[in-house]
């Protein structure tokens, strides 16, 4: 079945340093859609960005990611971390046929001053 | 902004009791989902629905039933609650590009 592997557990960064959260996926579908969701403390998950197009950079709120189907990856990046980026981040692939998003276990990002 | 409302926000149940979690969406989305969230496991799909009258099993359906009586409402039912079902439950609805809009969650404790 479909699966996703994210950067393990907890990532702690100092404010101003770059952010890179890894995401690789496995799916039977040749044209998957990929999503990053973010969940701040005591809030519900919300969409951060999504991509359907191979090798095209997608950006939103300072974050960016590029879907690389050749390596089944969709890494999340930001050039300079902010304190407000502290949150739980989920990568999720889906197929247009079933639209069942398969979430990974999530990566907790903590940005320190 | 899409609106998904869950009730109750918090629930304490006894082992063996019946629990019903409710979800209402005003977005006219066809697809609705129930997830549970546990530390170390992330979000796991329990049941989902493509429209009124339909329910489908997700990745972890055992011990749960779902009901979609209308476009707006999607319920999750625990007929015989167990302590292992203590978790935070999220309902979500999805649009045509399958952006999911999550409710605020229900924190369920089964004693």
mmCIF file with all atom_site columns, N, CA and C in Angstrom, chain B residues 1 8 12 15 33 40 42 46 48 57 63 67-68 76 90-91 106:
data_model
loop_
_atom_site.group_PDB
_atom_site.id
_atom_site.type_symbol
_atom_site.label_atom_id
_atom_site.label_alt_id
_atom_site.label_comp_id
_atom_site.label_asym_id
_atom_site.label_entity_id
_atom_site.label_seq_id
_atom_site.pdbx_PDB_ins_code
_atom_site.Cartn_x
_atom_site.Cartn_y
_atom_site.Cartn_z
_atom_site.occupancy
_atom_site.B_iso_or_equiv
_atom_site.pdbx_formal_charge
_atom_site.auth_seq_id
_atom_site.auth_comp_id
_atom_site.auth_asym_id
_atom_site.auth_atom_id
_atom_site.pdbx_PDB_model_num
ATOM 1  N N  . UNK B 1 1   ? -13.982 30.800 3.997  1.00 0.00 ? 1   UNK B N  1
ATOM 2  C CA . UNK B 1 1   ? -13.235 29.746 4.683  1.00 0.00 ? 1   UNK B CA 1
ATOM 3  C C  . UNK B 1 1   ? -14.159 28.567 4.948  1.00 0.00 ? 1   UNK B C  1
ATOM 4  N N  . UNK B 1 8   ? -18.700 16.174 20.520 1.00 0.00 ? 8   UNK B N  1
ATOM 5  C CA . UNK B 1 8   ? -18.302 17.209 21.469 1.00 0.00 ? 8   UNK B CA 1
ATOM 6  C C  . UNK B 1 8   ? -16.822 17.562 21.311 1.00 0.00 ? 8   UNK B C  1
ATOM 7  N N  . UNK B 1 12  ? -15.525 11.939 27.889 1.00 0.00 ? 12  UNK B N  1
ATOM 8  C CA . UNK B 1 12  ? -15.014 10.868 28.722 1.00 0.00 ? 12  UNK B CA 1
ATOM 9  C C  . UNK B 1 12  ? -16.052 9.745  28.685 1.00 0.00 ? 12  UNK B C  1
ATOM 10 N N  . UNK B 1 15  ? -15.358 2.097  29.513 1.00 0.00 ? 15  UNK B N  1
ATOM 11 C CA . UNK B 1 15  ? -15.106 0.913  28.690 1.00 0.00 ? 15  UNK B CA 1
ATOM 12 C C  . UNK B 1 15  ? -16.402 0.138  28.471 1.00 0.00 ? 15  UNK B C  1
ATOM 13 N N  . UNK B 1 33  ? -13.943 12.702 6.036  1.00 0.00 ? 33  UNK B N  1
ATOM 14 C CA . UNK B 1 33  ? -12.974 11.760 6.592  1.00 0.00 ? 33  UNK B CA 1
ATOM 15 C C  . UNK B 1 33  ? -12.969 11.828 8.117  1.00 0.00 ? 33  UNK B C  1
ATOM 16 N N  . UNK B 1 40  ? 3.447   9.728  17.810 1.00 0.00 ? 40  UNK B N  1
ATOM 17 C CA . UNK B 1 40  ? 4.231   8.633  17.234 1.00 0.00 ? 40  UNK B CA 1
ATOM 18 C C  . UNK B 1 40  ? 3.571   7.955  16.057 1.00 0.00 ? 40  UNK B C  1
ATOM 19 N N  . UNK B 1 42  ? 1.018   9.839  14.147 1.00 0.00 ? 42  UNK B N  1
ATOM 20 C CA . UNK B 1 42  ? 0.500   10.858 13.254 1.00 0.00 ? 42  UNK B CA 1
ATOM 21 C C  . UNK B 1 42  ? -1.003  10.747 13.085 1.00 0.00 ? 42  UNK B C  1
ATOM 22 N N  . UNK B 1 46  ? -9.539  6.462  9.568  1.00 0.00 ? 46  UNK B N  1
ATOM 23 C CA . UNK B 1 46  ? -10.422 5.437  10.126 1.00 0.00 ? 46  UNK B CA 1
ATOM 24 C C  . UNK B 1 46  ? -11.513 5.074  9.114  1.00 0.00 ? 46  UNK B C  1
ATOM 25 N N  . UNK B 1 48  ? -14.016 6.974  5.694  1.00 0.00 ? 48  UNK B N  1
ATOM 26 C CA . UNK B 1 48  ? -14.252 8.132  4.859  1.00 0.00 ? 48  UNK B CA 1
ATOM 27 C C  . UNK B 1 48  ? -15.523 7.906  4.056  1.00 0.00 ? 48  UNK B C  1
ATOM 28 N N  . UNK B 1 57  ? -14.023 1.984  4.455  1.00 0.00 ? 57  UNK B N  1
ATOM 29 C CA . UNK B 1 57  ? -13.035 1.729  5.497  1.00 0.00 ? 57  UNK B CA 1
ATOM 30 C C  . UNK B 1 57  ? -11.699 2.362  5.123  1.00 0.00 ? 57  UNK B C  1
ATOM 31 N N  . UNK B 1 63  ? -13.269 -1.647 15.162 1.00 0.00 ? 63  UNK B N  1
ATOM 32 C CA . UNK B 1 63  ? -13.795 -1.054 16.381 1.00 0.00 ? 63  UNK B CA 1
ATOM 33 C C  . UNK B 1 63  ? -14.572 0.226  16.143 1.00 0.00 ? 63  UNK B C  1
ATOM 34 N N  . UNK B 1 67  ? -21.236 6.771  9.742  1.00 0.00 ? 67  UNK B N  1
ATOM 35 C CA . UNK B 1 67  ? -22.558 7.003  9.160  1.00 0.00 ? 67  UNK B CA 1
ATOM 36 C C  . UNK B 1 67  ? -22.570 8.356  8.478  1.00 0.00 ? 67  UNK B C  1
ATOM 37 N N  . UNK B 1 68  ? -23.083 8.375  7.232  1.00 0.00 ? 68  UNK B N  1
ATOM 38 C CA . UNK B 1 68  ? -23.168 9.633  6.465  1.00 0.00 ? 68  UNK B CA 1
ATOM 39 C C  . UNK B 1 68  ? -24.625 9.780  5.989  1.00 0.00 ? 68  UNK B C  1
ATOM 40 N N  . UNK B 1 76  ? -18.918 9.273  13.604 1.00 0.00 ? 76  UNK B N  1
ATOM 41 C CA . UNK B 1 76  ? -18.060 8.136  13.930 1.00 0.00 ? 76  UNK B CA 1
ATOM 42 C C  . UNK B 1 76  ? -18.625 7.484  15.178 1.00 0.00 ? 76  UNK B C  1
ATOM 43 N N  . UNK B 1 90  ? -10.113 13.720 14.536 1.00 0.00 ? 90  UNK B N  1
ATOM 44 C CA . UNK B 1 90  ? -10.361 14.842 13.631 1.00 0.00 ? 90  UNK B CA 1
ATOM 45 C C  . UNK B 1 90  ? -11.263 14.407 12.491 1.00 0.00 ? 90  UNK B C  1
ATOM 46 N N  . UNK B 1 91  ? -12.227 15.247 12.210 1.00 0.00 ? 91  UNK B N  1
ATOM 47 C CA . UNK B 1 91  ? -13.054 15.116 11.024 1.00 0.00 ? 91  UNK B CA 1
ATOM 48 C C  . UNK B 1 91  ? -12.547 16.114 9.994  1.00 0.00 ? 91  UNK B C  1
ATOM 49 N N  . UNK B 1 106 ? -11.869 16.261 18.537 1.00 0.00 ? 106 UNK B N  1
ATOM 50 C CA . UNK B 1 106 ? -12.545 15.772 19.736 1.00 0.00 ? 106 UNK B CA 1
ATOM 51 C C  . UNK B 1 106 ? -11.547 14.960 20.533 1.00 0.00 ? 106 UNK B C  1
#
